[in-house]
Amino acid sequence: MTALLEIENASRVFRTGDEMIVALGGISLSIEGGELVAIVGASGSGKTTLMNILGCLDQPSSGDYRVGGRSVGDMTADDLAALRRDYFGFIFQDYQLLGTLSAADNVAVPAVYAGLDTGSRRERSTSLLCSLGLGDRLDHRPNELSGGQQQRVSIARALMNGGRIILADEPTGALDSESGQSVLGILKELHAGGHTIIIVTHDNEIAGHADRIIEIREGTILSDRRTRDQNIDCTPGLDASRTVAPFSAFSRLVEALPMAIRSMAANRVRTFLTMLSIIFGTAAVVVATGFGEGARQEILGQLGGFGAGLLEISPGRHQGDESASSIKTLVVSDAYALADQPYVDSVTPEVWTSVRVGFEHTSVAATVTGVGQDYFRVNALKLLAGSFFSAEAISGRRQEAVIDDRTAAILFPNDEFPLGNIFLIERVPVVVIGVFSRPPAFQFRGRLEVLLPYTSVKGRLKGADLSLDALSVRLADSVDTIVAERAVVNLLTRRHGATDFVVSNYDQWRKSYVRTSQTIWQLTSSLAAISLLVGGIGVMNIMLISIRERTREIGLRMAVGARRIDIMLQFLIEAVTICISGSILGVALALGVATVWSGLGSTFPMLISVNAILSACAVAVCVGLTFGFLPAYYASRLNPADALSKE
């Protein structure tokens, strides 16, 4: 019949620098089910290494080890985890209890990785602890228990998933005599109940309680003797090939999340300091996005429809032509010719002059612009009060003026809308017939703006010269401004016999400005996002430090059946949880900054949108996944035996 555990010519060699240390040298032994075996030897004899191999915490460098007839060399890491979870139970000299968990939760850890539901886990762990005399200590943490009580918790944990094979490493080494005898009594009771018990000890008195004593020295078996008749279990061996239904992805997340939160809570200060970089990074992204969007919307609001399909034609052979003032070929008939084109919506002639305007005791410099009847339509101006020039006012050279709201406030401070008031332009009296909202094109000019019929300006202020200073053209909707600009150039070139004019395409300028502002906004947001990446590096560093500090915890979880994916998920979720929590606090900080900014009466608002918040949080989660992956992967690839022995 196949033995329960079989080791055949197995060696274990460790490399320390350039030196090779032989911990086990070609040993062979078999252990039947139901035996109570003691492995004895001095410190450094190799007995702990042998126990690690028997418990599938480590593997031999050469030779073979079979569990239930199946070689562990053929098993994957998850297969070995399943063996440890379902058949082995470990009792350690220093208990290896998790300080953040209660006694009942420590006992239940192996069942977590077996997929047992929370209620069933609690019921079984409570039953085991009560049977070991700890019914009144269920919710006590390890630091609230005595050494003997902690070891009994460790024994209960070894039995949680059945623990057919119990491996006890110096189970009484850290206990007083009375507690040690109590633990030995429990182990003997478990043996009588059919469990296979393997005790590793250097104490011959402890070994004397076993039915079989295997003495090991310098990595080889010195003796293997039986002290009394044994209760050999002749039932079939372990089904080492049995596959336990794995956790679903959702179940793993549900189990890993509370463990991650408990770990974070146990190191609150460090967790918060790590979170700070994510908090400030998220806040920076949201604030930068809010500032950029607010500024962009404010500028677009000021521009309004200015420049949309607008061309301005002025004399000159090229931009900056110093002789432009001597070119007199741009005339009113050009405006009529352009107005007849299908791609043109409206046209207005323009003439300018700088004058002084006065009302009562107020006299200021202003720019008077002579315009046509369609000037308001061309420039998409908003009339606040009164009316614009009629065709009769244009043809009759009437002395009527339409002024902007800024001019009205300066000349007529006591009248909101000074319609009907007469003021002087130089020595020419004019009457106010309308007030308009100062357009975006005028926001950059420091002088006051007064509009008159272009015929009045030509006839009464500048003389009878028929030439114009400019033509403004609004193109029809859905017309490509580049194509229309070429058509305008071709038309006027034919009329003038030369290209003695310059066309400024304000629509292209406006679009270019919008693109530039968008690019600046994206650049600002990208620079702010770098702070999140820096925060991610901080998270990765802290996670690596955490893994080093919790290496023995990782080893313990592996010993009780945690798969690699379970270990990886635990640490990955910790990283993501830190980033999500940090991003939520960062959003709250950004909203606080926006509130303060709004209260300061700033010139443009900070517009924080839901999309900006969601994007910042999504980036934070990605940072957690990206920078948490390496530490989590490293933790999942640790050797259980090495992790458990880490100081």
Coordinates of C-alpha atoms in Angstrom, one line a residue, residues 173-529:
G173 CA 9.2 25.7 22.9
A174 CA 7.8 29.1 23.9
L175 CA 5.5 27.8 26.7
D176 CA 5.8 27.1 30.4
S177 CA 5.7 23.6 31.6
E178 CA 2.0 23.5 32.4
S179 CA 1.0 25.0 29.1
G180 CA 3.4 22.7 27.3
Q181 CA 1.9 19.6 28.8
S182 CA -1.6 20.9 27.9
V183 CA -0.6 21.3 24.3
L184 CA 1.0 17.9 24.2
G185 CA -2.2 16.4 25.6
I186 CA -4.2 18.1 22.8
L187 CA -1.9 16.7 20.2
K188 CA -2.2 13.2 21.6
E189 CA -6.0 13.5 21.6
L190 CA -5.8 14.6 17.9
H191 CA -3.7 11.5 17.2
A192 CA -6.2 9.3 19.0
G193 CA -8.8 10.9 16.8
G194 CA -7.1 9.7 13.6
H195 CA -4.9 12.7 12.7
T196 CA -1.3 12.1 11.6
I197 CA 0.9 14.1 13.9
I198 CA 4.5 15.1 13.1
I199 CA 6.3 17.0 15.9
V200 CA 9.6 18.7 15.2
T201 CA 11.6 19.2 18.4
H202 CA 15.1 19.2 20.0
D203 CA 13.7 18.1 23.3
N204 CA 13.9 14.3 23.8
E205 CA 11.3 14.4 26.6
I206 CA 8.8 15.9 24.2
A207 CA 9.8 13.3 21.6
G208 CA 9.2 10.6 24.2
H209 CA 5.5 11.0 23.8
A210 CA 5.7 9.9 20.1
D211 CA 5.3 6.4 18.8
R212 CA 8.1 6.8 16.4
I213 CA 11.3 8.9 16.7
I214 CA 13.4 10.0 13.7
E215 CA 16.7 11.5 14.7
I216 CA 18.4 13.7 12.2
R217 CA 21.9 15.1 12.3
E218 CA 23.8 17.2 9.7
G219 CA 21.1 16.7 7.1
T220 CA 21.0 12.9 7.3
I221 CA 18.8 10.5 9.3
L222 CA 20.8 9.1 12.1
S223 CA 18.1 6.7 13.5
D224 CA 14.5 5.8 12.9
R225 CA 13.0 3.8 15.8
R226 CA 9.6 2.9 17.1
T227 CA 8.9 3.3 20.8
R228 CA 5.5 1.6 20.9
D229 CA 2.8 0.0 18.8
Q230 CA 1.2 2.6 16.5
N231 CA -2.3 3.3 15.4
I232 CA -1.7 3.0 11.7
D233 CA -4.5 4.3 9.5
C234 CA -5.0 1.7 6.7
T235 CA -7.6 3.7 4.9
P236 CA -6.7 4.9 1.4
G237 CA -4.2 7.8 1.2
L238 CA -4.8 11.4 0.4
D239 CA -6.2 12.2 -3.0
A240 CA -3.5 14.7 -3.8
S241 CA -5.0 15.3 -7.2
R242 CA -8.3 16.5 -5.8
T243 CA -9.2 20.0 -7.1
V244 CA -11.2 22.3 -4.9
A245 CA -13.5 24.6 -6.8
P246 CA -11.7 27.9 -7.0
F247 CA -12.9 31.3 -5.8
S248 CA -14.8 33.3 -8.4
A249 CA -13.2 36.7 -9.1
F250 CA -15.9 38.4 -7.2
S251 CA -15.5 36.2 -4.1
R252 CA -11.8 36.8 -4.1
L253 CA -12.4 40.6 -4.1
V254 CA -15.1 40.3 -1.4
E255 CA -12.7 38.4 0.9
A256 CA -9.5 40.4 0.1
L257 CA -11.1 43.9 0.6
P258 CA -11.7 43.7 4.4
M259 CA -8.3 42.1 4.9
A260 CA -6.7 45.1 3.0
I261 CA -8.8 47.6 5.0
R262 CA -7.7 46.0 8.3
S263 CA -4.1 46.1 7.3
M264 CA -4.4 49.8 6.3
A265 CA -6.2 50.6 9.6
A266 CA -3.4 48.9 11.6
N267 CA -0.9 51.4 10.0
R268 CA -3.1 54.5 9.9
V269 CA -0.3 57.1 10.0
R270 CA 1.7 55.5 7.2
T271 CA -1.4 54.8 5.2
F272 CA -2.4 58.5 5.4
L273 CA 1.0 59.8 4.6
T274 CA 1.0 57.5 1.5
M275 CA -2.4 58.8 0.7
L276 CA -1.3 62.4 0.8
S277 CA 0.5 62.2 -2.5
I278 CA -2.6 60.8 -4.2
I279 CA -4.8 63.5 -2.4
F280 CA -2.7 66.4 -3.7
G281 CA -2.2 64.8 -7.1
T282 CA -6.0 64.3 -7.6
A283 CA -6.7 67.8 -6.3
A284 CA -4.1 69.2 -8.6
V285 CA -5.6 67.5 -11.6
V286 CA -9.2 68.6 -10.8
V287 CA -8.2 72.1 -9.9
A288 CA -6.0 72.5 -13.0
T289 CA -8.8 71.1 -15.2
G290 CA -11.3 73.5 -13.5
F291 CA -9.1 76.5 -14.0
G292 CA -8.5 75.6 -17.6
E293 CA -12.1 74.9 -18.4
G294 CA -13.2 78.1 -16.6
A295 CA -10.8 80.3 -18.4
R296 CA -11.6 78.6 -21.7
Q297 CA -15.4 79.1 -21.2
E298 CA -14.9 82.7 -20.1
I299 CA -12.9 83.6 -23.2
L300 CA -15.3 81.8 -25.5
G301 CA -18.1 83.6 -23.8
Q302 CA -16.4 86.9 -24.4
L303 CA -15.6 86.1 -28.0
G304 CA -19.2 85.0 -28.5
G305 CA -19.9 84.9 -32.2
F306 CA -17.0 87.3 -32.9
G307 CA -14.9 86.1 -35.8
A308 CA -17.3 83.4 -36.9
G309 CA -17.3 83.7 -40.7
L310 CA -15.9 87.3 -40.5
L311 CA -13.5 88.7 -43.0
E312 CA -11.9 92.2 -42.8
I313 CA -10.5 93.8 -46.0
S314 CA -8.2 96.8 -45.7
P315 CA -5.9 98.7 -48.2
G316 CA -2.3 97.5 -48.5
R317 CA -0.3 95.1 -50.7
H318 CA 0.7 93.0 -47.7
Q319 CA 0.4 93.0 -43.9
G320 CA 2.3 95.9 -42.5
D321 CA 2.4 97.8 -45.8
E322 CA 3.6 101.3 -44.8
S323 CA 2.2 102.8 -47.9
A324 CA -1.3 101.5 -47.2
S325 CA -2.7 105.0 -46.4
S326 CA -1.9 106.1 -49.9
I327 CA -4.0 103.3 -51.5
K328 CA -7.4 104.7 -52.3
T329 CA -8.9 101.8 -54.4
L330 CA -11.2 100.3 -51.7
V331 CA -14.6 101.9 -52.3
V332 CA -18.3 101.5 -51.5
S333 CA -19.0 99.9 -54.9
D334 CA -16.7 97.0 -53.7
A335 CA -19.2 96.5 -50.8
Y336 CA -22.1 96.3 -53.2
A337 CA -20.2 93.8 -55.5
L338 CA -19.4 91.6 -52.5
A339 CA -23.0 91.7 -51.2
D340 CA -24.2 90.2 -54.4
Q341 CA -22.1 87.0 -54.0
P342 CA -23.9 83.9 -52.8
Y343 CA -21.3 83.1 -50.2
V344 CA -21.7 86.5 -48.5
D345 CA -24.3 87.2 -45.9
S346 CA -23.8 90.9 -45.3
V347 CA -21.2 93.7 -45.9
T348 CA -20.5 97.0 -44.3
P349 CA -18.1 99.8 -45.3
E350 CA -16.0 101.3 -42.6
V351 CA -14.1 104.6 -42.2
W352 CA -12.3 105.7 -39.0
T353 CA -11.1 108.8 -37.4
S354 CA -9.8 109.8 -34.0
V355 CA -11.5 112.8 -32.4
R356 CA -12.5 114.3 -29.2
V357 CA -16.1 114.0 -28.0
G358 CA -17.7 116.1 -25.3
F359 CA -20.9 116.5 -23.3
E360 CA -21.3 119.4 -20.9
H361 CA -18.1 119.4 -18.9
T362 CA -16.8 116.0 -20.1
S363 CA -14.4 115.9 -23.0
V364 CA -12.6 112.6 -23.9
A365 CA -10.7 111.1 -26.9
A366 CA -12.7 108.6 -28.9
T367 CA -12.6 106.6 -32.1
V368 CA -15.5 107.4 -34.5
T369 CA -16.3 104.6 -36.9
G370 CA -18.4 105.4 -40.0
V371 CA -20.4 102.2 -40.8
G372 CA -23.1 101.0 -43.1
Q373 CA -26.6 99.7 -42.3
D374 CA -25.5 96.1 -41.9
Y375 CA -22.7 96.8 -39.5
F376 CA -24.7 95.3 -36.6
R377 CA -25.4 92.1 -38.5
V378 CA -21.9 91.7 -39.8
N379 CA -20.4 92.0 -36.3
A380 CA -23.2 90.3 -34.4
L381 CA -23.7 93.2 -32.0
K382 CA -26.3 93.3 -29.3
L383 CA -28.4 96.5 -29.1
L384 CA -29.2 97.4 -25.5
A385 CA -31.5 100.3 -26.3
G386 CA -32.8 102.4 -29.2
S387 CA -32.2 101.6 -32.8
F388 CA -29.5 101.4 -35.5
F389 CA -29.1 103.5 -38.6
S390 CA -31.8 103.4 -41.2
A391 CA -31.2 103.5 -45.0
E392 CA -32.4 107.1 -44.9
A393 CA -29.9 108.0 -42.2
I394 CA -27.1 106.6 -44.4
S395 CA -28.2 108.3 -47.6
G396 CA -29.0 111.5 -45.8
R397 CA -25.8 111.7 -43.9
R398 CA -27.7 112.2 -40.7
Q399 CA -25.9 113.3 -37.5
E400 CA -27.0 110.3 -35.5
A401 CA -24.8 108.2 -33.3
V402 CA -24.9 104.8 -31.7
I403 CA -22.5 104.4 -28.8
D404 CA -21.3 101.5 -26.7
D405 CA -22.2 101.0 -23.1
R406 CA -18.8 102.2 -21.9
T407 CA -19.0 105.4 -23.8
A408 CA -22.5 106.0 -22.5
A409 CA -21.3 105.5 -18.8
I410 CA -18.5 108.0 -19.2
L411 CA -20.4 110.8 -21.2
F412 CA -23.7 110.3 -19.5
P413 CA -23.1 108.9 -16.0
N414 CA -26.6 109.9 -14.8
D415 CA -28.5 108.2 -17.7
E416 CA -28.6 104.4 -18.1
F417 CA -29.6 104.7 -21.7
P418 CA -29.1 108.4 -22.8
L419 CA -31.3 108.2 -25.9
G420 CA -32.0 111.6 -27.4
N421 CA -29.0 113.3 -25.8
I422 CA -26.9 115.5 -28.0
F423 CA -23.1 115.6 -27.7
L424 CA -20.3 117.1 -29.8
I425 CA -17.9 115.3 -32.0
E426 CA -15.3 117.9 -32.5
R427 CA -17.7 120.8 -33.3
V428 CA -20.4 118.6 -34.9
P429 CA -23.5 118.0 -32.8
V430 CA -24.9 114.5 -33.0
V431 CA -27.8 112.8 -31.3
V432 CA -27.7 109.4 -29.5
I433 CA -30.2 107.0 -31.1
G434 CA -28.9 103.7 -29.7
V435 CA -26.7 102.0 -27.2
F436 CA -25.0 98.6 -27.8
S437 CA -23.0 96.2 -25.7
R438 CA -19.3 96.5 -26.2
P439 CA -18.3 93.7 -28.6
P440 CA -15.4 91.3 -28.1
A441 CA -13.5 93.1 -30.9
F442 CA -13.5 96.3 -28.8
Q443 CA -12.5 94.7 -25.5
F444 CA -8.9 95.1 -26.4
R445 CA -9.1 98.8 -27.3
G446 CA -8.7 101.4 -24.7
R447 CA -10.5 104.2 -26.5
L448 CA -14.3 104.9 -26.5
E449 CA -16.3 103.8 -29.5
V450 CA -18.8 105.9 -31.4
L451 CA -20.7 104.7 -34.5
L452 CA -22.0 107.1 -37.2
P453 CA -23.2 106.6 -40.7
Y454 CA -20.1 106.3 -42.9
T455 CA -21.6 109.0 -45.2
S456 CA -21.7 111.4 -42.2
V457 CA -18.1 110.7 -41.3
K458 CA -16.9 111.1 -44.8
G459 CA -18.9 114.2 -45.4
R460 CA -18.6 116.0 -42.1
L461 CA -15.5 114.8 -40.4
K462 CA -13.0 113.5 -43.0
G463 CA -13.9 115.2 -46.2
A464 CA -15.4 113.9 -49.5
D465 CA -12.8 111.2 -50.2
L466 CA -14.6 108.2 -51.6
S467 CA -12.1 105.6 -50.4
L468 CA -12.8 103.4 -47.4
D469 CA -10.6 102.3 -44.5
A470 CA -12.0 98.8 -44.5
L471 CA -14.8 96.5 -45.6
S472 CA -16.2 93.9 -43.1
V473 CA -17.8 90.9 -44.6
R474 CA -19.9 88.2 -42.9
L475 CA -19.9 85.0 -44.8
A476 CA -23.0 82.9 -45.3
D477 CA -23.5 80.0 -42.9
S478 CA -21.9 76.6 -43.7
V479 CA -19.4 78.3 -46.1
D480 CA -15.8 77.3 -45.8
T481 CA -14.0 80.5 -44.8
I482 CA -10.8 79.5 -46.5
V483 CA -12.6 78.9 -49.9
A484 CA -14.7 82.1 -49.4
E485 CA -11.5 84.1 -48.7
R486 CA -10.0 83.0 -52.0
A487 CA -13.2 84.0 -53.8
V488 CA -13.1 87.4 -52.2
V489 CA -9.5 87.9 -53.2
N490 CA -10.2 86.9 -56.8
L491 CA -13.2 89.2 -57.1
L492 CA -11.5 92.3 -55.7
T493 CA -8.3 91.6 -57.7
R494 CA -10.3 91.6 -60.9
R495 CA -12.1 94.8 -59.9
H496 CA -8.9 96.6 -58.8
G497 CA -6.6 95.2 -61.4
A498 CA -4.1 94.3 -58.7
T499 CA -4.0 92.8 -55.2
D500 CA -3.8 96.1 -53.3
F501 CA -5.7 95.0 -50.3
V502 CA -5.2 92.6 -47.4
V503 CA -7.9 90.1 -46.1
S504 CA -7.9 89.2 -42.4
N505 CA -9.8 86.0 -41.7
Y506 CA -11.0 86.4 -38.1
D507 CA -12.8 83.1 -38.2
Q508 CA -9.5 81.3 -38.6
W509 CA -7.9 83.5 -35.9
R510 CA -10.8 82.6 -33.5
K511 CA -10.5 78.9 -34.3
S512 CA -6.7 79.1 -33.8
Y513 CA -7.2 80.8 -30.5
V514 CA -9.7 78.2 -29.3
R515 CA -7.3 75.4 -30.4
T516 CA -4.4 77.1 -28.6
S517 CA -6.5 77.5 -25.4
Q518 CA -7.5 73.9 -25.6
T519 CA -3.9 72.8 -26.0
I520 CA -2.8 74.9 -23.0
W521 CA -5.7 73.4 -21.0
Q522 CA -4.6 69.9 -21.9
L523 CA -1.0 70.6 -21.2
T524 CA -1.8 72.1 -17.8
S525 CA -4.0 69.1 -16.9
S526 CA -1.2 66.7 -18.1
L527 CA 1.4 68.5 -15.9
A528 CA -1.0 68.2 -13.0
A529 CA -1.4 64.5 -13.7

